[in-house]
PDB file of C-alpha atoms in Angstrom:
ATOM      1  CA  GLU A   1      24.234 -20.516  -7.262  1.00 79.00           C
ATOM      2  CA  LEU A   2      24.639 -20.559  -3.479  1.00 76.00           C
ATOM      3  CA  PHE A   3      23.771 -24.285  -3.393  1.00 81.00           C
ATOM      4  CA  SER A   4      26.192 -24.984  -6.251  1.00 84.00           C
ATOM      5  CA  ILE A   5      29.005 -23.249  -4.320  1.00 81.00           C
ATOM      6  CA  ILE A   6      28.277 -25.116  -1.166  1.00 82.00           C
ATOM      7  CA  ARG A   7      28.408 -28.305  -3.269  1.00 85.00           C
ATOM      8  CA  THR A   8      31.648 -27.331  -4.890  1.00 85.00           C
ATOM      9  CA  VAL A   9      33.070 -26.616  -1.423  1.00 85.00           C
ATOM     10  CA  SER A  10      32.009 -30.058  -0.082  1.00 87.00           C
ATOM     11  CA  HIS A  11      33.668 -31.652  -3.172  1.00 88.00           C
ATOM     12  CA  TYR A  12      36.931 -29.934  -2.557  1.00 87.00           C
ATOM     13  CA  LYS A  13      36.959 -30.715   1.123  1.00 89.00           C
ATOM     14  CA  THR A  14      36.492 -34.429   0.285  1.00 89.00           C
ATOM     15  CA  ILE A  15      39.495 -34.062  -2.051  1.00 88.00           C
ATOM     16  CA  VAL A  16      41.431 -32.340   0.640  1.00 88.00           C
ATOM     17  CA  SER A  17      40.656 -35.047   3.147  1.00 87.00           C
ATOM     18  CA  HIS A  18      41.614 -37.703   0.648  1.00 90.00           C
ATOM     19  CA  TYR A  19      44.854 -35.991  -0.020  1.00 88.00           C
ATOM     20  CA  GLU A  20      45.582 -35.727   3.646  1.00 88.00           C
ATOM     21  CA  ARG A  21      44.941 -39.408   4.125  1.00 86.00           C
ATOM     22  CA  THR A  22      47.148 -40.103   1.301  1.00 85.00           C
ATOM     23  CA  ILE A  23      49.958 -37.791   2.782  1.00 83.00           C
ATOM     24  CA  SER A  24      49.636 -39.622   6.073  1.00 83.00           C
ATOM     25  CA  TYR A  25      49.898 -42.994   4.191  1.00 82.00           C
ATOM     26  CA  TYR A  26      53.050 -41.840   2.383  1.00 76.00           C
ATOM     27  CA  GLN A  27      54.445 -40.509   5.599  1.00 76.00           C
ATOM     28  CA  MET A  28      53.934 -43.866   7.145  1.00 76.00           C
ATOM     29  CA  THR A  29      55.359 -45.927   4.378  1.00 71.00           C
ATOM     30  CA  VAL A  30      58.006 -43.441   3.246  1.00 62.00           C
ATOM     31  CA  SER A  31      60.695 -46.192   3.677  1.00 56.00           C
ATOM     32  CA  HIS A  32      58.988 -47.921   0.652  1.00 61.00           C
ATOM     33  CA  TYR A  33      59.356 -44.837  -1.624  1.00 54.00           C
ATOM     34  CA  ARG A  34      62.401 -43.296  -3.167  1.00 52.00           C
ATOM     35  CA  GLY A  35      62.756 -39.902  -1.668  1.00 52.00           C
ATOM     36  CA  LEU A  36      59.975 -37.492  -0.498  1.00 54.00           C
ATOM     37  CA  PHE A  37      58.753 -36.399  -3.884  1.00 61.00           C
ATOM     38  CA  PRO A  38      55.330 -37.965  -3.741  1.00 64.00           C
ATOM     39  CA  ILE A  39      54.681 -36.539  -0.308  1.00 66.00           C
ATOM     40  CA  ILE A  40      55.782 -33.031  -1.292  1.00 72.00           C
ATOM     41  CA  ARG A  41      53.642 -33.160  -4.621  1.00 74.00           C
ATOM     42  CA  PHE A  42      50.623 -34.144  -2.477  1.00 76.00           C
ATOM     43  CA  GLN A  43      51.278 -31.647   0.200  1.00 80.00           C
ATOM     44  CA  LEU A  44      51.292 -28.830  -2.532  1.00 82.00           C
ATOM     45  CA  THR A  45      48.096 -30.320  -4.071  1.00 82.00           C
ATOM     46  CA  VAL A  46      46.411 -30.250  -0.564  1.00 84.00           C
ATOM     47  CA  SER A  47      47.652 -26.720  -0.119  1.00 88.00           C
ATOM     48  CA  TYR A  48      46.239 -25.808  -3.497  1.00 90.00           C
ATOM     49  CA  TYR A  49      42.814 -27.315  -2.655  1.00 88.00           C
ATOM     50  CA  LYS A  50      42.769 -25.724   0.722  1.00 90.00           C
ATOM     51  CA  THR A  51      43.054 -22.319  -0.965  1.00 91.00           C
ATOM     52  CA  ILE A  52      40.234 -23.094  -3.337  1.00 89.00           C
ATOM     53  CA  VAL A  53      38.136 -24.322  -0.354  1.00 89.00           C
ATOM     54  CA  SER A  54      38.919 -21.088   1.577  1.00 91.00           C
ATOM     55  CA  HIS A  55      37.983 -19.008  -1.516  1.00 92.00           C
ATOM     56  CA  TYR A  56      34.607 -20.759  -1.739  1.00 89.00           C
ATOM     57  CA  GLU A  57      33.901 -20.481   1.982  1.00 91.00           C
ATOM     58  CA  ARG A  58      34.520 -16.808   1.839  1.00 92.00           C
ATOM     59  CA  THR A  59      32.230 -16.493  -1.254  1.00 91.00           C
ATOM     60  CA  ILE A  60      29.544 -18.529   0.609  1.00 89.00           C
ATOM     61  CA  SER A  61      29.809 -16.153   3.634  1.00 91.00           C
ATOM     62  CA  HIS A  62      29.627 -13.150   1.239  1.00 92.00           C
ATOM     63  CA  TYR A  63      26.444 -14.687  -0.308  1.00 90.00           C
ATOM     64  CA  GLN A  64      25.044 -15.457   3.001  1.00 92.00           C
ATOM     65  CA  MET A  65      25.489 -11.743   4.125  1.00 92.00           C
ATOM     66  CA  THR A  66      23.957 -10.506   0.916  1.00 92.00           C
ATOM     67  CA  VAL A  67      20.995 -12.897   1.414  1.00 90.00           C
ATOM     68  CA  SER A  68      20.604 -11.515   4.980  1.00 91.00           C
ATOM     69  CA  HIS A  69      20.935  -7.956   3.790  1.00 92.00           C
ATOM     70  CA  TYR A  70      18.221  -8.413   1.139  1.00 91.00           C
ATOM     71  CA  ARG A  71      15.919 -10.124   3.495  1.00 90.00           C
ATOM     72  CA  GLY A  72      16.254  -7.200   5.823  1.00 91.00           C
ATOM     73  CA  THR A  73      15.597  -4.872   2.920  1.00 91.00           C
ATOM     74  CA  VAL A  74      12.477  -6.929   1.687  1.00 91.00           C
ATOM     75  CA  PHE A  75      11.165  -6.932   5.453  1.00 92.00           C
ATOM     76  CA  CYS A  76      11.665  -3.030   5.436  1.00 90.00           C
ATOM     77  CA  TYR A  77       9.750  -2.486   2.099  1.00 91.00           C
ATOM     78  CA  GLN A  78       7.093  -4.957   3.092  1.00 93.00           C
ATOM     79  CA  ARG A  79       6.497  -2.838   6.199  1.00 94.00           C
ATOM     80  CA  THR A  80       6.470   0.251   4.303  1.00 93.00           C
ATOM     81  CA  VAL A  81       4.016  -1.230   1.835  1.00 92.00           C
ATOM     82  CA  SER A  82       1.806  -2.516   4.823  1.00 93.00           C
ATOM     83  CA  HIS A  83       1.871   1.079   6.228  1.00 94.00           C
ATOM     84  CA  TYR A  84       0.741   2.827   2.993  1.00 94.00           C
ATOM     85  CA  LYS A  85      -1.903   0.094   2.521  1.00 94.00           C
ATOM     86  CA  THR A  86      -3.310   0.999   5.809  1.00 94.00           C
ATOM     87  CA  LYS A  87      -3.201   4.760   4.814  1.00 94.00           C
ATOM     88  CA  VAL A  88      -4.875   3.931   1.420  1.00 93.00           C
ATOM     89  CA  SER A  89      -7.728   1.954   3.208  1.00 93.00           C
ATOM     90  CA  HIS A  90      -8.195   4.756   5.813  1.00 94.00           C
ATOM     91  CA  TYR A  91      -8.686   7.418   2.838  1.00 94.00           C
ATOM     92  CA  GLU A  92     -10.853   4.983   0.824  1.00 94.00           C
ATOM     93  CA  ARG A  93     -13.152   4.659   3.877  1.00 94.00           C
ATOM     94  CA  THR A  94     -13.068   8.395   4.348  1.00 93.00           C
ATOM     95  CA  ILE A  95     -13.969   8.982   0.654  1.00 92.00           C
ATOM     96  CA  SER A  96     -16.738   6.415   0.878  1.00 93.00           C
ATOM     97  CA  HIS A  97     -17.930   8.335   4.000  1.00 94.00           C
ATOM     98  CA  TYR A  98     -17.977  11.709   2.298  1.00 93.00           C
ATOM     99  CA  GLN A  99     -19.753  10.111  -0.787  1.00 94.00           C
ATOM    100  CA  MET A 100     -22.474   8.691   1.375  1.00 94.00           C
ATOM    101  CA  THR A 101     -22.721  12.172   3.043  1.00 93.00           C
ATOM    102  CA  VAL A 102     -22.931  14.062  -0.222  1.00 91.00           C
ATOM    103  CA  SER A 103     -25.580  11.523  -1.462  1.00 91.00           C
ATOM    104  CA  HIS A 104     -27.546  12.105   1.877  1.00 93.00           C
ATOM    105  CA  TYR A 105     -27.492  15.848   1.479  1.00 93.00           C
ATOM    106  CA  ARG A 106     -28.371  15.697  -2.356  1.00 92.00           C
ATOM    107  CA  GLY A 107     -31.394  13.582  -1.293  1.00 90.00           C
ATOM    108  CA  THR A 108     -32.194  16.047   1.475  1.00 92.00           C
ATOM    109  CA  VAL A 109     -31.829  19.011  -1.008  1.00 91.00           C
ATOM    110  CA  PHE A 110     -34.018  17.304  -3.442  1.00 92.00           C
ATOM    111  CA  TYR A 111     -36.701  16.684  -0.791  1.00 92.00           C
ATOM    112  CA  TYR A 112     -36.646  20.259   0.403  1.00 92.00           C
ATOM    113  CA  GLN A 113     -36.732  21.585  -3.226  1.00 92.00           C
ATOM    114  CA  ARG A 114     -39.713  19.476  -3.917  1.00 91.00           C
ATOM    115  CA  THR A 115     -41.341  20.683  -0.648  1.00 91.00           C
ATOM    116  CA  VAL A 116     -40.565  24.287  -1.568  1.00 90.00           C
ATOM    117  CA  SER A 117     -42.024  23.653  -4.966  1.00 89.00           C
ATOM    118  CA  HIS A 118     -45.170  22.092  -3.503  1.00 90.00           C
ATOM    119  CA  TYR A 119     -45.712  25.103  -1.221  1.00 91.00           C
ATOM    120  CA  LYS A 120     -45.103  27.639  -3.799  1.00 90.00           C
ATOM    121  CA  ILE A 121     -48.181  26.694  -5.712  1.00 88.00           C
ATOM    122  CA  PRO A 122     -50.562  27.377  -2.679  1.00 88.00           C
ATOM    123  CA  VAL A 123     -48.518  30.600  -2.042  1.00 89.00           C
ATOM    124  CA  SER A 124     -49.094  31.747  -5.402  1.00 89.00           C
ATOM    125  CA  HIS A 125     -52.810  30.910  -5.316  1.00 92.00           C
ATOM    126  CA  TYR A 126     -53.198  32.778  -2.056  1.00 92.00           C
ATOM    127  CA  GLN A 127     -51.341  35.809  -3.243  1.00 92.00           C
ATOM    128  CA  ARG A 128     -53.675  36.088  -6.148  1.00 92.00           C
ATOM    129  CA  THR A 129     -56.741  35.721  -3.866  1.00 93.00           C
ATOM    130  CA  VAL A 130     -55.307  38.500  -1.493  1.00 93.00           C
ATOM    131  CA  SER A 131     -54.672  40.639  -4.620  1.00 93.00           C
ATOM    132  CA  TYR A 132     -58.283  39.932  -5.824  1.00 94.00           C
ATOM    133  CA  TYR A 133     -59.720  40.934  -2.412  1.00 95.00           C
ATOM    134  CA  GLN A 134     -57.604  43.992  -2.133  1.00 94.00           C
ATOM    135  CA  ARG A 135     -59.096  45.170  -5.468  1.00 94.00           C
ATOM    136  CA  VAL A 136     -62.482  44.395  -4.187  1.00 95.00           C
ATOM    137  CA  VAL A 137     -61.814  46.298  -0.935  1.00 95.00           C
ATOM    138  CA  SER A 138     -60.348  49.147  -2.862  1.00 93.00           C
ATOM    139  CA  HIS A 139     -63.471  49.130  -5.303  1.00 94.00           C
ATOM    140  CA  TYR A 140     -65.973  49.236  -2.216  1.00 94.00           C
ATOM    141  CA  GLU A 141     -63.879  51.978  -0.433  1.00 92.00           C
ATOM    142  CA  ARG A 142     -64.130  54.117  -3.689  1.00 90.00           C
ATOM    143  CA  THR A 143     -67.761  53.372  -3.943  1.00 91.00           C
ATOM    144  CA  VAL A 144     -68.215  54.397  -0.285  1.00 90.00           C
ATOM    145  CA  SER A 145     -66.255  57.454  -0.636  1.00 86.00           C
ATOM    146  CA  HIS A 146     -68.248  58.496  -3.798  1.00 85.00           C
ATOM    147  CA  MET A 147     -71.577  57.689  -2.026  1.00 84.00           C
ATOM    148  CA  ARG A 148     -70.623  59.949   0.806  1.00 78.00           C
ATOM    149  CA  CYS A 149     -70.534  62.842  -1.649  1.00 79.00           C
ATOM    150  CA  TYR A 150     -74.256  62.505  -2.229  1.00 77.00           C
ATOM    151  CA  LEU A 151     -75.130  62.231   1.510  1.00 73.00           C
ATOM    152  CA  PRO A 152     -76.670  65.329   2.998  1.00 74.00           C
ATOM    153  CA  PRO A 153     -74.641  66.837   5.560  1.00 72.00           C
ATOM    154  CA  SER A 154     -75.455  65.771   9.212  1.00 64.00           C
TER     155      SER A 154
END
């Protein structure tokens, strides 16, 4: 739309220039014409087209300022987007780090659970062995105690 307005302004400027040259021509050759009517008519036409040109120039200026404003706004939003992308990237890396840490500790926990499970078997075996020998010792202590009863007094 801006390009169309600029083209229209250029067109009207050409028309204004044409009419100004025509006025100049009429002013130089006024003696060949009856009265000043053609000059006045062309001056009014020039004034009319100058008004149109001025309107379109103001419109162009308005659109240029609007474009400038939106370019600034776009730049501001691009910077904000970039800022948040950096934050997102940071948090994604942090999440990845914590996920790897969790995975590492899960592996460590699994390893220790397996080790504990491995050692529980011999512990259980040795506890049963200890219990067995405690019963044997208890049996022999009772036997010794019983046999003392049959020994002559010393």
